[in-house]
Amino acid sequence: MKSTFEKDPVCGMTVSSSSPLKHIHNGTAYYFCNPGCLEKFRKDAEKYLNQGAIQKMSPPNNSSEIEYTCPMHPEIIRNSPGSCPICGMALEPRAITLDEPENKELKDMQHRFWAAVLLTVPILVTAMGESLRFFHLTRFFSMPSLSWTQLALATPTVLWCGWPLLERGWRSFVNRRLNMFSLIGLGVTVAFFYSVLAAIAPGIFPISFRDENGQVAVYFEAAMVIVTLVLLGQVIEIKARTKTGAAIKALLRLAPKTARIVRSDGNEEDIPIERIQMGDLLRVRPGEKIPVDGKVLEGTSSVDESMISGESMPVGKKEGDLVTGATLNTTGSIIIRAERVGKETLLSQIIRMVQEAQRSRAPVQHLADIVSAYFVQIVIVIAFLTFIVWSLIGPEPRFAYGLINAVTVLIIACPCALGLATPLSIMVATGKGASMGVLFKNATAIEQLRKVTTLLVDKTGTLTEGKPKLKDIITINGWGENEMLGLVASLEKSSEHPLAHAIIEGAKARGVELTSATDFKSITGKGVTGRVNGKSVAIGTSEFLRDLKIDPGRLDSQADESRKSGKAVMYVAINNLAAGLISVADPIKETTFEAIQKLKELGIRIVLVTGDNKTTAAAVARELGLSDVISEVLPQEKVDIVKKFQKEGNFVAMAGDGINDAPALAQADIGIAMGSGTDVAMECAGVTLVKGDLRGIVRAIRLSRLTMRNIKQNLFFAFFYNGLGVPIAAGVLYPLMGLLLSPILAAAAMSFSDVFVVANALRLRTSSV
């Protein structure tokens, strides 16, 4: 079934209804291209609705199962192959697959290129021989016969080999979207048809078109070489674009083709991975890839998770641990229960995010598009003025000089390098990021991440492992440890707080029997209350007990001692009297220390933002060497903290993993979600760290800086190249040095600029981050 498409109500970008960024308003679903637009819509939905910005779009008629888009302009989406109406490039399938059909555009361009080479070489060799005085064919053949021979070879070269270029150039004028093909088509057309007239009817030309021998020169070789070199550039460019999809294909190859299902009768059978359903039991033997995301039910093993984390060290797995599809089981045999299958697996989500990011546009590309649009018009004017000036004051034959110099201006100024400068670098960067466990939601995230000056980090699940464990139980007023723990754990069964899970698991480990709770109430950021076995039970902060008119008594001093060692402390009250304390500790990830040190080296200010008590937060910050700490933060206050730092002029990144972090992730200039967290957090973030390792932020920032440096290099070369080439092609050096640039050299130089940009973008694949 085909997806429908929507217009982002804020920016107008075309968005698929499969986009995770969705908002329901008055029963209608609206889709967004990035979290920023989603947040703007939420804040002022009526404004966008009243403006009539919502324009539902259906796929074109006779739609096929494959959607096509332009690699340079991803907002163009079609249901069949064709050319982009903006830049003229051939549309490509939106989704990359392993069984992808042969690239028809590449094959067609290669056929046309080699045919053009065969037809052009004889003409080019002849022209070079004449100009270098190696031989003179005019001794044996008349000029008219040579012109007719060149016409015979040039006609198929220009009209068949160069037809895609001419067609795209024509469409650019019809669509009023001038681009690189506008200049190429205009230059080739002028040179070719002028030469056709000169060969067929030389008598119609006045003296200003004739050389010292009275002959009218033809420029078939210029038109042919231009077509040949542009086709070569197209072949190189298309091959480069296919390489940018190599990262996605590498990810696709990771998925196993089959899985061994364990039937209810104990029999085992190999089945295609597509047939796996949620809840199926699967056996994974040593050396096999884990087929889908699941939970270990039986056995122990070590799993190589380098495909998602970049770390080569295998991770031990035991009963109850989660495993990820496409990772490699190295030692023991395990049985897992399938919990995510098909498009829901982590691998599928990674592939989807990389594909969407590669097709997105960086803000800097907008500048390049504007420049290109005006640049082409300016170049056409300069070419016209070049023809006029040379025709008025140039040497004889004035009109011939004017014509060929105008063509040279059109060809050398072709802005194809300008169009390639940003998209190729973005495609390569997103693929490289995925191979390191760093997923960029879009090109904007890549561009913005390098600007980060302040990083706000949540503690639980970001700096710590996110798996708190029960540590100490302190009781007063005659309560026994297990007795109090049983009441508290029974109450916490109704809570979704991470610390509640730690208390429940701790109770089970001690063999404490749990019962059901009634009248459960949760006060966000403070605590919970309820009744267990006829007793009223409350657990939370000291302020929470005081709100309930319960005096903590001497528990405050004991709580402070526990917090100094970095433990989270919860007060317990039973039957409206203080009963004791329960402390829980969440170990800091081993990689956090290294990550923080490297972030400081990058000049990033790190601020710990946590809901923990001041003493606990200070203990964690002291251990990590952090000086900026904001503690006792309620979930709804995180957005205000982000805004505060933004108002102070900081470019803020927020790293978090929970549902309560999602609003702050969306508010931040760039949100960073830990992949070990919730889907909601990942949807609101611009960057996702697949493994939840803080070192991924270091890699992401370095990659962002490298990518933007690479793009700037490409843009500088493209601007500098065109800025220098156009006046030389127009003939400004002729009065001083007698130097003129031929259309052939202009075409070669233009192709070289493409090759430079492509090679420089692909260099990112081997860059060290």
PDB file of C-alpha atoms in Angstrom, residues 228-324:
ATOM      1  CA  THR A 228      31.925  14.130 -24.577  1.00  0.00           C
ATOM      2  CA  LEU A 229      33.435  15.758 -21.496  1.00  0.00           C
ATOM      3  CA  VAL A 230      30.068  16.603 -19.971  1.00  0.00           C
ATOM      4  CA  LEU A 231      28.981  12.984 -20.472  1.00  0.00           C
ATOM      5  CA  LEU A 232      32.211  11.883 -18.761  1.00  0.00           C
ATOM      6  CA  GLY A 233      31.398  14.175 -15.847  1.00  0.00           C
ATOM      7  CA  GLN A 234      27.894  12.716 -15.653  1.00  0.00           C
ATOM      8  CA  VAL A 235      29.250   9.148 -15.573  1.00  0.00           C
ATOM      9  CA  ILE A 236      31.706  10.034 -12.781  1.00  0.00           C
ATOM     10  CA  GLU A 237      28.998  11.865 -10.830  1.00  0.00           C
ATOM     11  CA  ILE A 238      26.459   9.028 -11.092  1.00  0.00           C
ATOM     12  CA  LYS A 239      29.062   6.488  -9.972  1.00  0.00           C
ATOM     13  CA  ALA A 240      29.935   8.732  -7.028  1.00  0.00           C
ATOM     14  CA  ARG A 241      26.271   8.964  -6.028  1.00  0.00           C
ATOM     15  CA  THR A 242      25.996   5.177  -6.062  1.00  0.00           C
ATOM     16  CA  LYS A 243      28.976   5.004  -3.698  1.00  0.00           C
ATOM     17  CA  THR A 244      27.179   7.216  -1.204  1.00  0.00           C
ATOM     18  CA  GLY A 245      24.601   4.428  -0.836  1.00  0.00           C
ATOM     19  CA  ALA A 246      27.294   1.897   0.016  1.00  0.00           C
ATOM     20  CA  ALA A 247      26.770   2.463   3.751  1.00  0.00           C
ATOM     21  CA  ILE A 248      23.086   1.560   3.504  1.00  0.00           C
ATOM     22  CA  LYS A 249      23.834  -1.523   1.408  1.00  0.00           C
ATOM     23  CA  ALA A 250      26.410  -2.586   3.972  1.00  0.00           C
ATOM     24  CA  LEU A 251      23.726  -2.322   6.656  1.00  0.00           C
ATOM     25  CA  LEU A 252      21.263  -4.280   4.535  1.00  0.00           C
ATOM     26  CA  ARG A 253      23.803  -7.085   4.103  1.00  0.00           C
ATOM     27  CA  LEU A 254      24.047  -7.456   7.883  1.00  0.00           C
ATOM     28  CA  ALA A 255      20.565  -8.923   8.196  1.00  0.00           C
ATOM     29  CA  PRO A 256      20.460 -12.754   8.094  1.00  0.00           C
ATOM     30  CA  LYS A 257      18.193 -14.400   5.536  1.00  0.00           C
ATOM     31  CA  THR A 258      16.826 -17.186   7.748  1.00  0.00           C
ATOM     32  CA  ALA A 259      16.182 -17.985  11.411  1.00  0.00           C
ATOM     33  CA  ARG A 260      15.716 -21.230  13.374  1.00  0.00           C
ATOM     34  CA  ILE A 261      12.318 -21.218  15.023  1.00  0.00           C
ATOM     35  CA  VAL A 262      11.572 -23.418  18.046  1.00  0.00           C
ATOM     36  CA  ARG A 263       8.057 -24.860  17.766  1.00  0.00           C
ATOM     37  CA  SER A 264       5.754 -25.486  20.739  1.00  0.00           C
ATOM     38  CA  ASP A 265       6.380 -29.249  20.378  1.00  0.00           C
ATOM     39  CA  GLY A 266      10.136 -28.718  20.657  1.00  0.00           C
ATOM     40  CA  ASN A 267      10.882 -29.225  16.968  1.00  0.00           C
ATOM     41  CA  GLU A 268      13.132 -26.714  15.247  1.00  0.00           C
ATOM     42  CA  GLU A 269      12.934 -25.439  11.669  1.00  0.00           C
ATOM     43  CA  ASP A 270      14.761 -22.891   9.522  1.00  0.00           C
ATOM     44  CA  ILE A 271      12.368 -20.273   8.135  1.00  0.00           C
ATOM     45  CA  PRO A 272      12.804 -17.048   6.110  1.00  0.00           C
ATOM     46  CA  ILE A 273      13.306 -14.066   8.386  1.00  0.00           C
ATOM     47  CA  GLU A 274      10.211 -12.402   6.863  1.00  0.00           C
ATOM     48  CA  ARG A 275       8.001 -15.072   8.469  1.00  0.00           C
ATOM     49  CA  ILE A 276       9.101 -14.370  12.052  1.00  0.00           C
ATOM     50  CA  GLN A 277       6.289 -13.065  14.260  1.00  0.00           C
ATOM     51  CA  MET A 278       6.474 -11.262  17.592  1.00  0.00           C
ATOM     52  CA  GLY A 279       6.646 -13.784  20.407  1.00  0.00           C
ATOM     53  CA  ASP A 280       8.287 -16.551  18.333  1.00  0.00           C
ATOM     54  CA  LEU A 281      11.050 -18.500  20.066  1.00  0.00           C
ATOM     55  CA  LEU A 282      14.276 -18.614  18.067  1.00  0.00           C
ATOM     56  CA  ARG A 283      17.475 -20.569  18.593  1.00  0.00           C
ATOM     57  CA  VAL A 284      20.725 -18.799  17.756  1.00  0.00           C
ATOM     58  CA  ARG A 285      23.748 -21.060  17.555  1.00  0.00           C
ATOM     59  CA  PRO A 286      27.400 -19.996  17.910  1.00  0.00           C
ATOM     60  CA  GLY A 287      28.644 -18.152  14.841  1.00  0.00           C
ATOM     61  CA  GLU A 288      25.129 -17.199  13.693  1.00  0.00           C
ATOM     62  CA  LYS A 289      23.646 -13.744  13.465  1.00  0.00           C
ATOM     63  CA  ILE A 290      20.759 -12.895  15.756  1.00  0.00           C
ATOM     64  CA  PRO A 291      17.773 -12.611  13.377  1.00  0.00           C
ATOM     65  CA  VAL A 292      15.613  -9.980  15.138  1.00  0.00           C
ATOM     66  CA  ASP A 293      15.535  -7.849  18.284  1.00  0.00           C
ATOM     67  CA  GLY A 294      14.560  -9.954  21.269  1.00  0.00           C
ATOM     68  CA  LYS A 295      15.146 -11.124  24.831  1.00  0.00           C
ATOM     69  CA  VAL A 296      17.284 -14.066  25.941  1.00  0.00           C
ATOM     70  CA  LEU A 297      15.103 -16.760  27.527  1.00  0.00           C
ATOM     71  CA  GLU A 298      17.645 -19.544  27.820  1.00  0.00           C
ATOM     72  CA  GLY A 299      21.428 -19.898  27.677  1.00  0.00           C
ATOM     73  CA  THR A 300      24.418 -17.586  27.935  1.00  0.00           C
ATOM     74  CA  SER A 301      26.737 -16.256  25.259  1.00  0.00           C
ATOM     75  CA  SER A 302      28.889 -13.363  24.120  1.00  0.00           C
ATOM     76  CA  VAL A 303      27.553 -11.181  21.309  1.00  0.00           C
ATOM     77  CA  ASP A 304      29.593  -9.052  18.920  1.00  0.00           C
ATOM     78  CA  GLU A 305      27.616  -5.774  18.746  1.00  0.00           C
ATOM     79  CA  SER A 306      30.172  -3.846  16.696  1.00  0.00           C
ATOM     80  CA  MET A 307      27.613  -3.255  13.924  1.00  0.00           C
ATOM     81  CA  ILE A 308      25.649  -0.922  16.206  1.00  0.00           C
ATOM     82  CA  SER A 309      28.276   0.367  18.614  1.00  0.00           C
ATOM     83  CA  GLY A 310      31.535   0.283  16.695  1.00  0.00           C
ATOM     84  CA  GLU A 311      33.095  -1.545  19.654  1.00  0.00           C
ATOM     85  CA  SER A 312      34.823  -4.827  18.824  1.00  0.00           C
ATOM     86  CA  MET A 313      34.674  -6.281  22.340  1.00  0.00           C
ATOM     87  CA  PRO A 314      31.854  -8.895  22.627  1.00  0.00           C
ATOM     88  CA  VAL A 315      29.165  -8.251  25.235  1.00  0.00           C
ATOM     89  CA  GLY A 316      28.090 -11.011  27.617  1.00  0.00           C
ATOM     90  CA  LYS A 317      24.417 -12.022  27.432  1.00  0.00           C
ATOM     91  CA  LYS A 318      22.377 -14.051  29.897  1.00  0.00           C
ATOM     92  CA  GLU A 319      18.750 -14.831  30.594  1.00  0.00           C
ATOM     93  CA  GLY A 320      16.654 -11.647  30.585  1.00  0.00           C
ATOM     94  CA  ASP A 321      19.141  -9.578  28.545  1.00  0.00           C
ATOM     95  CA  LEU A 322      18.099  -7.869  25.322  1.00  0.00           C
ATOM     96  CA  VAL A 323      19.780  -8.699  22.020  1.00  0.00           C
ATOM     97  CA  THR A 324      19.755  -6.826  18.736  1.00  0.00           C
TER      98      THR A 324
END
